[in-house]
Amino acid sequence: MPGRLAVHTGWQRPVAAVDWPLWSTTARLVVTDPDALDSAFDLVCTHLDAVDQACSRFRSDSEISRLAVSGGRPVEISSLFADYLRAALEVAKATGGDVDPTVGAQLVGLGYNRDYMLIAGIDITESTVPMHVTVTRRADWSAVTLVDRSVTVPDGVLLDLGATAKAFAADRCAHLVAHELGCGVLVGLGGDIATAGPAPAEGWQIEVRDGLAEPRCQIRLPGGAAVATSSTLRRQWFRGGRLVHHIVDPRTGVAAEPVWRTVSVAAGSCLAANAASTASIVRGKDAFGGLRRSGLPARLVDRDGRISTLGNWPVERDEA
């Protein structure tokens, strides 16, 4: 196991935590029973390994990569992959297509065709972006058919579950640990944080900030709540001399205009929080309408560092 931490933060008893590198970000697991940490870590890693095997575009042996060359024919997929794909399609429907899992080819065209750590800091050109899948038609999420474990994807459409899989995995892992071990748990996968089971007496204390130079705030989550932060500051690279990021606007096929540096949303699940935060990045100046309709607490930081909050955002302090 990576470095194990006993964390004392004013709670009545210590919690145990472990951090480790995962998917070009940092994963964090915190449990309210220090004796359960080893078992919780094994449960989480086993599930995340299965998610990677099913959903990673960067593995030639993954289910999603095999689906990319199915030629538009129905394919029987694993229950786990079906669950993750179904979650992505439900988010697409709920956001009116603003968070769409069929933008894989557009991401490849932008240069995001391998693990982010392999493209960070370099300039991607046409000659360095091999297209392994020929795009023959434009389609959106509604063209994907999923019935039980049988999925049909139009020929030439490349799926990417990056906008939802990490958040859904955080939810799944948190509930798995709480159910199997009976303790309170927090699972953080980059900016996607889910909790389950009984929280510490003072709630889960979480600092919301994307980078040391960014404005921060401290929030308190009750057990079972989640928070997600979507950012145009992370996963950036150069494409033909132009700085781009990983959140694609499905309407244009290119990186969403960075009106917002970060959008953070709290919700009852990390999937719902991330759907709202990612859709807000895509919607740009129109983000406020959707957030107000959702009623979810949210915090937006614009390109100049100005902060806007909506709903009952659980802010305790807000400082630069």
mmCIF file of C-alpha atoms in Angstrom:
data_model
loop_
_atom_site.group_PDB
_atom_site.id
_atom_site.type_symbol
_atom_site.label_atom_id
_atom_site.label_comp_id
_atom_site.label_asym_id
_atom_site.label_seq_id
_atom_site.Cartn_x
_atom_site.Cartn_y
_atom_site.Cartn_z
ATOM 1 C CA MET A 1 0.000 0.000 0.000
ATOM 2 C CA PRO A 2 1.208 3.589 -0.632
ATOM 3 C CA GLY A 3 2.018 5.763 2.354
ATOM 4 C CA ARG A 4 -0.526 5.297 5.120
ATOM 5 C CA LEU A 5 -1.582 8.361 7.117
ATOM 6 C CA ALA A 6 -3.353 8.746 10.435
ATOM 7 C CA VAL A 7 -5.083 12.095 10.149
ATOM 8 C CA HIS A 8 -6.080 14.136 13.222
ATOM 9 C CA THR A 9 -8.129 17.189 12.347
ATOM 10 C CA GLY A 10 -10.097 17.942 15.478
ATOM 11 C CA TRP A 11 -12.392 14.937 15.102
ATOM 12 C CA GLN A 12 -13.169 12.901 18.206
ATOM 13 C CA ARG A 13 -11.032 10.015 16.975
ATOM 14 C CA PRO A 14 -8.397 9.768 14.263
ATOM 15 C CA VAL A 15 -9.301 8.735 10.779
ATOM 16 C CA ALA A 16 -6.923 6.864 8.513
ATOM 17 C CA ALA A 17 -6.060 7.953 4.999
ATOM 18 C CA VAL A 18 -3.945 6.943 2.051
ATOM 19 C CA ASP A 19 -3.050 8.806 -1.156
ATOM 20 C CA TRP A 20 -1.688 7.292 -4.362
ATOM 21 C CA PRO A 21 -1.243 8.275 -8.029
ATOM 22 C CA LEU A 22 -4.046 7.197 -10.329
ATOM 23 C CA TRP A 23 -5.154 8.124 -13.843
ATOM 24 C CA SER A 24 -2.801 11.145 -14.040
ATOM 25 C CA THR A 25 -4.206 12.543 -10.815
ATOM 26 C CA THR A 26 -4.193 11.674 -7.102
ATOM 27 C CA ALA A 27 -6.569 9.254 -5.429
ATOM 28 C CA ARG A 28 -7.403 9.592 -1.749
ATOM 29 C CA LEU A 29 -9.150 7.175 0.585
ATOM 30 C CA VAL A 30 -10.181 8.138 4.122
ATOM 31 C CA VAL A 31 -11.984 5.838 6.572
ATOM 32 C CA THR A 32 -13.366 6.548 10.023
ATOM 33 C CA ASP A 33 -12.076 3.194 11.299
ATOM 34 C CA PRO A 34 -8.257 3.064 11.008
ATOM 35 C CA ASP A 35 -8.345 -0.734 11.335
ATOM 36 C CA ALA A 36 -10.392 -0.933 8.125
ATOM 37 C CA LEU A 37 -7.978 1.002 5.924
ATOM 38 C CA ASP A 38 -6.123 -1.976 4.441
ATOM 39 C CA SER A 39 -9.322 -3.796 3.532
ATOM 40 C CA ALA A 40 -10.893 -0.613 2.175
ATOM 41 C CA PHE A 41 -7.838 0.070 0.030
ATOM 42 C CA ASP A 42 -8.015 -3.439 -1.448
ATOM 43 C CA LEU A 43 -11.719 -3.035 -2.248
ATOM 44 C CA VAL A 44 -11.185 0.330 -3.910
ATOM 45 C CA CYS A 45 -8.160 -0.745 -5.953
ATOM 46 C CA THR A 46 -9.898 -3.893 -7.169
ATOM 47 C CA HIS A 47 -12.863 -1.887 -8.407
ATOM 48 C CA LEU A 48 -10.722 0.822 -10.001
ATOM 49 C CA ASP A 49 -8.639 -1.795 -11.814
ATOM 50 C CA ALA A 50 -11.846 -3.240 -13.254
ATOM 51 C CA VAL A 51 -12.990 0.235 -14.312
ATOM 52 C CA ASP A 52 -9.694 0.831 -16.091
ATOM 53 C CA GLN A 53 -9.964 -2.506 -17.882
ATOM 54 C CA ALA A 54 -13.457 -1.621 -19.070
ATOM 55 C CA CYS A 55 -13.366 2.120 -19.722
ATOM 56 C CA SER A 56 -9.836 3.296 -20.577
ATOM 57 C CA ARG A 57 -9.390 4.672 -24.082
ATOM 58 C CA PHE A 58 -5.638 4.353 -23.571
ATOM 59 C CA ARG A 59 -5.617 0.565 -23.293
ATOM 60 C CA SER A 60 -5.856 -1.457 -26.473
ATOM 61 C CA ASP A 61 -7.310 -4.381 -24.492
ATOM 62 C CA SER A 62 -10.102 -2.407 -22.818
ATOM 63 C CA GLU A 63 -13.752 -2.991 -23.577
ATOM 64 C CA ILE A 64 -14.204 0.551 -24.814
ATOM 65 C CA SER A 65 -11.305 0.149 -27.267
ATOM 66 C CA ARG A 66 -12.718 -3.092 -28.609
ATOM 67 C CA LEU A 67 -16.099 -1.421 -28.983
ATOM 68 C CA ALA A 68 -14.469 1.265 -31.131
ATOM 69 C CA VAL A 69 -13.779 -1.276 -33.868
ATOM 70 C CA SER A 70 -17.130 -3.073 -33.692
ATOM 71 C CA GLY A 71 -18.231 -1.609 -37.021
ATOM 72 C CA GLY A 72 -21.650 -0.582 -35.736
ATOM 73 C CA ARG A 73 -22.587 -4.130 -34.750
ATOM 74 C CA PRO A 74 -24.185 -4.992 -31.384
ATOM 75 C CA VAL A 75 -21.618 -6.040 -28.784
ATOM 76 C CA GLU A 76 -22.163 -7.859 -25.503
ATOM 77 C CA ILE A 77 -20.310 -6.045 -22.731
ATOM 78 C CA SER A 78 -19.615 -6.689 -19.060
ATOM 79 C CA SER A 79 -22.088 -5.673 -16.389
ATOM 80 C CA LEU A 80 -19.594 -3.169 -15.011
ATOM 81 C CA PHE A 81 -19.005 -1.513 -18.381
ATOM 82 C CA ALA A 82 -22.752 -1.438 -18.999
ATOM 83 C CA ASP A 83 -23.280 0.342 -15.680
ATOM 84 C CA TYR A 84 -20.643 2.963 -16.477
ATOM 85 C CA LEU A 85 -21.893 3.492 -20.020
ATOM 86 C CA ARG A 86 -25.489 3.740 -18.796
ATOM 87 C CA ALA A 87 -24.422 6.387 -16.271
ATOM 88 C CA ALA A 88 -22.734 8.369 -19.048
ATOM 89 C CA LEU A 89 -25.817 8.214 -21.270
ATOM 90 C CA GLU A 90 -28.082 9.260 -18.398
ATOM 91 C CA VAL A 91 -25.841 12.271 -17.739
ATOM 92 C CA ALA A 92 -25.925 13.151 -21.437
ATOM 93 C CA LYS A 93 -29.708 13.094 -21.400
ATOM 94 C CA ALA A 94 -29.939 15.070 -18.152
ATOM 95 C CA THR A 95 -27.595 17.789 -19.440
ATOM 96 C CA GLY A 96 -29.251 18.098 -22.828
ATOM 97 C CA GLY A 97 -26.187 16.647 -24.516
ATOM 98 C CA ASP A 98 -23.731 19.121 -22.992
ATOM 99 C CA VAL A 99 -21.826 16.213 -21.401
ATOM 100 C CA ASP A 100 -21.673 13.660 -24.215
ATOM 101 C CA PRO A 101 -19.702 10.377 -24.220
ATOM 102 C CA THR A 102 -19.453 10.299 -28.032
ATOM 103 C CA VAL A 103 -16.728 12.980 -28.226
ATOM 104 C CA GLY A 104 -13.839 10.502 -28.179
ATOM 105 C CA ALA A 105 -12.813 11.198 -31.772
ATOM 106 C CA GLN A 106 -12.841 14.936 -31.084
ATOM 107 C CA LEU A 107 -10.531 14.420 -28.105
ATOM 108 C CA VAL A 108 -8.203 12.340 -30.253
ATOM 109 C CA GLY A 109 -8.234 15.118 -32.839
ATOM 110 C CA LEU A 110 -7.182 17.565 -30.148
ATOM 111 C CA GLY A 111 -4.256 15.306 -29.299
ATOM 112 C CA TYR A 112 -5.662 13.534 -26.250
ATOM 113 C CA ASN A 113 -4.964 10.057 -27.586
ATOM 114 C CA ARG A 114 -2.834 8.748 -24.716
ATOM 115 C CA ASP A 115 -2.409 9.165 -20.982
ATOM 116 C CA TYR A 116 -2.250 12.839 -20.080
ATOM 117 C CA MET A 117 1.206 12.525 -18.504
ATOM 118 C CA LEU A 118 2.554 11.633 -21.955
ATOM 119 C CA ILE A 119 1.254 14.809 -23.613
ATOM 120 C CA ALA A 120 1.572 17.390 -20.818
ATOM 121 C CA GLY A 121 3.914 20.189 -21.815
ATOM 122 C CA ILE A 122 4.340 19.207 -25.463
ATOM 123 C CA ASP A 123 2.857 20.657 -28.633
ATOM 124 C CA ILE A 124 0.644 18.189 -30.497
ATOM 125 C CA THR A 125 0.633 18.514 -34.277
ATOM 126 C CA GLU A 126 -1.352 16.733 -36.976
ATOM 127 C CA SER A 127 1.535 14.360 -37.655
ATOM 128 C CA THR A 128 1.755 13.236 -34.023
ATOM 129 C CA VAL A 129 -1.933 12.337 -33.617
ATOM 130 C CA PRO A 130 -2.508 8.927 -35.222
ATOM 131 C CA MET A 131 -6.171 8.216 -35.834
ATOM 132 C CA HIS A 132 -6.789 4.521 -35.171
ATOM 133 C CA VAL A 133 -10.513 4.918 -35.776
ATOM 134 C CA THR A 134 -11.865 6.396 -38.991
ATOM 135 C CA VAL A 135 -14.678 8.837 -38.291
ATOM 136 C CA THR A 136 -17.321 8.240 -40.950
ATOM 137 C CA ARG A 137 -20.296 10.054 -39.480
ATOM 138 C CA ARG A 138 -21.219 12.574 -36.834
ATOM 139 C CA ALA A 139 -23.450 11.279 -34.078
ATOM 140 C CA ASP A 140 -24.314 12.143 -30.522
ATOM 141 C CA TRP A 141 -25.205 10.167 -27.420
ATOM 142 C CA SER A 142 -28.741 9.478 -28.641
ATOM 143 C CA ALA A 143 -27.337 7.282 -31.415
ATOM 144 C CA VAL A 144 -25.897 4.842 -28.870
ATOM 145 C CA THR A 145 -28.226 1.952 -28.027
ATOM 146 C CA LEU A 146 -27.783 0.105 -24.750
ATOM 147 C CA VAL A 147 -30.183 -2.715 -23.858
ATOM 148 C CA ASP A 148 -29.165 -4.682 -20.778
ATOM 149 C CA ARG A 149 -25.562 -5.622 -21.678
ATOM 150 C CA SER A 150 -25.894 -5.260 -25.449
ATOM 151 C CA VAL A 151 -24.586 -1.995 -26.893
ATOM 152 C CA THR A 152 -24.564 -0.667 -30.430
ATOM 153 C CA VAL A 153 -22.379 2.324 -31.307
ATOM 154 C CA PRO A 154 -22.500 3.840 -34.808
ATOM 155 C CA ASP A 155 -19.520 2.937 -36.943
ATOM 156 C CA GLY A 156 -16.806 5.561 -36.599
ATOM 157 C CA VAL A 157 -18.016 6.887 -33.248
ATOM 158 C CA LEU A 158 -15.431 6.714 -30.486
ATOM 159 C CA LEU A 159 -16.719 6.720 -26.926
ATOM 160 C CA ASP A 160 -14.960 8.518 -24.084
ATOM 161 C CA LEU A 161 -16.297 8.139 -20.543
ATOM 162 C CA GLY A 162 -13.772 10.492 -19.011
ATOM 163 C CA ALA A 163 -16.421 13.077 -18.157
ATOM 164 C CA THR A 164 -18.362 10.672 -15.933
ATOM 165 C CA ALA A 165 -16.409 7.514 -15.106
ATOM 166 C CA LYS A 166 -14.159 9.004 -12.430
ATOM 167 C CA ALA A 167 -17.079 10.545 -10.543
ATOM 168 C CA PHE A 168 -19.168 7.393 -10.857
ATOM 169 C CA ALA A 169 -16.198 5.338 -9.651
ATOM 170 C CA ALA A 170 -15.862 7.565 -6.579
ATOM 171 C CA ASP A 171 -19.541 6.936 -5.777
ATOM 172 C CA ARG A 172 -19.232 3.202 -6.357
ATOM 173 C CA CYS A 173 -16.084 2.840 -4.260
ATOM 174 C CA ALA A 174 -17.447 4.860 -1.352
ATOM 175 C CA HIS A 175 -20.658 2.829 -1.183
ATOM 176 C CA LEU A 176 -18.753 -0.423 -1.593
ATOM 177 C CA VAL A 177 -16.484 0.301 1.381
ATOM 178 C CA ALA A 178 -19.322 1.530 3.589
ATOM 179 C CA HIS A 179 -21.434 -1.519 2.769
ATOM 180 C CA GLU A 180 -18.674 -4.102 3.148
ATOM 181 C CA LEU A 181 -16.848 -2.661 6.155
ATOM 182 C CA GLY A 182 -19.516 -0.626 7.956
ATOM 183 C CA CYS A 183 -17.384 2.484 8.420
ATOM 184 C CA GLY A 184 -17.574 6.038 7.166
ATOM 185 C CA VAL A 185 -15.543 6.631 4.024
ATOM 186 C CA LEU A 186 -14.420 9.382 1.693
ATOM 187 C CA VAL A 187 -13.098 8.563 -1.770
ATOM 188 C CA GLY A 188 -11.457 11.331 -3.774
ATOM 189 C CA LEU A 189 -10.384 10.792 -7.373
ATOM 190 C CA GLY A 190 -8.846 14.070 -8.424
ATOM 191 C CA GLY A 191 -11.610 16.662 -8.173
ATOM 192 C CA ASP A 192 -14.368 14.084 -7.658
ATOM 193 C CA ILE A 193 -15.122 13.371 -3.990
ATOM 194 C CA ALA A 194 -17.787 10.985 -2.710
ATOM 195 C CA THR A 195 -18.654 9.953 0.838
ATOM 196 C CA ALA A 196 -20.736 7.158 2.330
ATOM 197 C CA GLY A 197 -21.542 5.777 5.744
ATOM 198 C CA PRO A 198 -21.307 7.759 8.986
ATOM 199 C CA ALA A 199 -19.261 10.951 8.739
ATOM 200 C CA PRO A 200 -16.883 12.122 11.472
ATOM 201 C CA ALA A 201 -18.629 14.114 14.218
ATOM 202 C CA GLU A 202 -17.788 17.419 12.537
ATOM 203 C CA GLY A 203 -18.524 16.245 9.009
ATOM 204 C CA TRP A 204 -16.050 15.751 6.206
ATOM 205 C CA GLN A 205 -13.833 18.837 6.050
ATOM 206 C CA ILE A 206 -12.808 19.487 2.448
ATOM 207 C CA GLU A 207 -10.711 22.242 0.945
ATOM 208 C CA VAL A 208 -11.968 23.183 -2.510
ATOM 209 C CA ARG A 209 -9.105 24.547 -4.601
ATOM 210 C CA ASP A 210 -7.583 23.632 -7.969
ATOM 211 C CA GLY A 211 -3.897 24.423 -7.524
ATOM 212 C CA LEU A 212 -1.913 26.288 -4.913
ATOM 213 C CA ALA A 213 -2.338 29.648 -6.639
ATOM 214 C CA GLU A 214 -6.120 29.355 -6.884
ATOM 215 C CA PRO A 215 -8.642 30.851 -4.446
ATOM 216 C CA ARG A 216 -9.725 28.284 -1.878
ATOM 217 C CA CYS A 217 -12.619 27.623 0.431
ATOM 218 C CA GLN A 218 -13.369 25.134 3.166
ATOM 219 C CA ILE A 219 -16.608 23.168 3.074
ATOM 220 C CA ARG A 220 -18.188 20.592 5.356
ATOM 221 C CA LEU A 221 -19.995 17.623 3.841
ATOM 222 C CA PRO A 222 -22.363 15.345 5.748
ATOM 223 C CA GLY A 223 -22.052 11.605 5.239
ATOM 224 C CA GLY A 224 -23.440 10.532 1.887
ATOM 225 C CA ALA A 225 -22.838 13.886 0.175
ATOM 226 C CA ALA A 226 -20.420 14.569 -2.663
ATOM 227 C CA VAL A 227 -18.618 17.437 -4.342
ATOM 228 C CA ALA A 228 -17.023 17.670 -7.777
ATOM 229 C CA THR A 229 -14.775 20.296 -9.314
ATOM 230 C CA SER A 230 -14.381 20.609 -13.076
ATOM 231 C CA SER A 231 -11.475 22.675 -14.318
ATOM 232 C CA THR A 232 -10.029 24.150 -17.484
ATOM 233 C CA LEU A 233 -6.695 24.583 -15.690
ATOM 234 C CA ARG A 234 -5.873 20.893 -15.449
ATOM 235 C CA ARG A 235 -5.145 18.498 -18.301
ATOM 236 C CA GLN A 236 -3.936 21.246 -20.624
ATOM 237 C CA TRP A 237 -1.600 20.835 -23.578
ATOM 238 C CA PHE A 238 -0.696 22.661 -26.752
ATOM 239 C CA ARG A 239 -2.290 21.795 -30.083
ATOM 240 C CA GLY A 240 -0.538 23.529 -32.970
ATOM 241 C CA GLY A 241 0.650 26.317 -30.672
ATOM 242 C CA ARG A 242 -2.750 26.823 -29.038
ATOM 243 C CA LEU A 243 -3.429 25.880 -25.424
ATOM 244 C CA VAL A 244 -6.350 23.446 -25.175
ATOM 245 C CA HIS A 245 -7.932 21.414 -22.383
ATOM 246 C CA HIS A 246 -9.853 18.160 -22.028
ATOM 247 C CA ILE A 247 -13.472 19.337 -21.707
ATOM 248 C CA VAL A 248 -15.004 19.282 -25.176
ATOM 249 C CA ASP A 249 -18.070 21.234 -26.228
ATOM 250 C CA PRO A 250 -20.036 18.595 -28.182
ATOM 251 C CA ARG A 251 -21.606 21.275 -30.368
ATOM 252 C CA THR A 252 -18.257 22.518 -31.710
ATOM 253 C CA GLY A 253 -16.040 19.478 -31.242
ATOM 254 C CA VAL A 254 -13.280 21.566 -29.680
ATOM 255 C CA ALA A 255 -12.296 22.479 -26.135
ATOM 256 C CA ALA A 256 -14.961 24.567 -24.397
ATOM 257 C CA GLU A 257 -14.171 28.259 -24.116
ATOM 258 C CA PRO A 258 -12.511 28.728 -20.701
ATOM 259 C CA VAL A 259 -15.035 31.212 -19.294
ATOM 260 C CA TRP A 260 -14.617 29.412 -15.968
ATOM 261 C CA ARG A 261 -11.327 28.286 -14.479
ATOM 262 C CA THR A 262 -13.182 25.989 -12.109
ATOM 263 C CA VAL A 263 -16.740 25.047 -11.261
ATOM 264 C CA SER A 264 -17.490 23.135 -8.046
ATOM 265 C CA VAL A 265 -20.885 21.618 -7.260
ATOM 266 C CA ALA A 266 -22.177 19.720 -4.215
ATOM 267 C CA ALA A 267 -24.858 17.058 -4.625
ATOM 268 C CA GLY A 268 -26.146 13.792 -3.280
ATOM 269 C CA SER A 269 -23.860 11.836 -5.590
ATOM 270 C CA CYS A 270 -20.538 12.592 -7.192
ATOM 271 C CA LEU A 271 -21.965 11.680 -10.590
ATOM 272 C CA ALA A 272 -24.685 14.346 -10.249
ATOM 273 C CA ALA A 273 -22.209 16.910 -8.938
ATOM 274 C CA ASN A 274 -19.764 16.260 -11.757
ATOM 275 C CA ALA A 275 -22.487 16.323 -14.398
ATOM 276 C CA ALA A 276 -23.489 19.802 -13.246
ATOM 277 C CA SER A 277 -19.929 21.110 -12.932
ATOM 278 C CA THR A 278 -18.817 19.774 -16.323
ATOM 279 C CA ALA A 279 -21.962 21.005 -18.067
ATOM 280 C CA SER A 280 -21.336 24.432 -16.545
ATOM 281 C CA ILE A 281 -17.839 24.543 -18.067
ATOM 282 C CA VAL A 282 -19.330 23.670 -21.460
ATOM 283 C CA ARG A 283 -22.147 26.223 -21.135
ATOM 284 C CA GLY A 284 -19.786 29.047 -20.266
ATOM 285 C CA LYS A 285 -21.667 32.290 -19.618
ATOM 286 C CA ASP A 286 -24.961 30.369 -19.713
ATOM 287 C CA ALA A 287 -23.974 28.171 -16.753
ATOM 288 C CA PHE A 288 -25.998 30.070 -14.162
ATOM 289 C CA GLY A 289 -29.398 29.141 -15.607
ATOM 290 C CA GLY A 290 -28.830 25.407 -15.411
ATOM 291 C CA LEU A 291 -27.341 25.600 -11.947
ATOM 292 C CA ARG A 292 -30.231 27.679 -10.627
ATOM 293 C CA ARG A 293 -32.742 25.238 -12.083
ATOM 294 C CA SER A 294 -30.928 22.329 -10.465
ATOM 295 C CA GLY A 295 -30.938 24.007 -7.057
ATOM 296 C CA LEU A 296 -27.503 22.529 -6.358
ATOM 297 C CA PRO A 297 -24.961 24.540 -4.359
ATOM 298 C CA ALA A 298 -22.195 25.718 -6.667
ATOM 299 C CA ARG A 299 -19.063 27.837 -6.741
ATOM 300 C CA LEU A 300 -17.643 29.243 -9.990
ATOM 301 C CA VAL A 301 -14.261 30.910 -10.470
ATOM 302 C CA ASP A 302 -13.989 32.895 -13.695
ATOM 303 C CA ARG A 303 -10.892 33.414 -15.808
ATOM 304 C CA ASP A 304 -9.941 36.494 -13.767
ATOM 305 C CA GLY A 305 -10.320 34.712 -10.422
ATOM 306 C CA ARG A 306 -13.675 36.268 -9.495
ATOM 307 C CA ILE A 307 -15.868 33.945 -7.432
ATOM 308 C CA SER A 308 -19.618 33.446 -7.774
ATOM 309 C CA THR A 309 -21.675 31.136 -5.578
ATOM 310 C CA LEU A 310 -25.186 29.790 -6.055
ATOM 311 C CA GLY A 311 -27.631 27.951 -3.868
ATOM 312 C CA ASN A 312 -26.722 26.939 -0.369
ATOM 313 C CA TRP A 313 -23.024 26.549 -1.100
ATOM 314 C CA PRO A 314 -21.572 25.300 2.209
ATOM 315 C CA VAL A 315 -18.782 27.834 2.535
ATOM 316 C CA GLU A 316 -17.106 28.338 5.881
ATOM 317 C CA ARG A 317 -14.347 30.588 4.682
ATOM 318 C CA ASP A 318 -13.259 31.920 1.333
ATOM 319 C CA GLU A 319 -9.808 33.324 0.901
ATOM 320 C CA ALA A 320 -7.225 33.856 -1.784
#
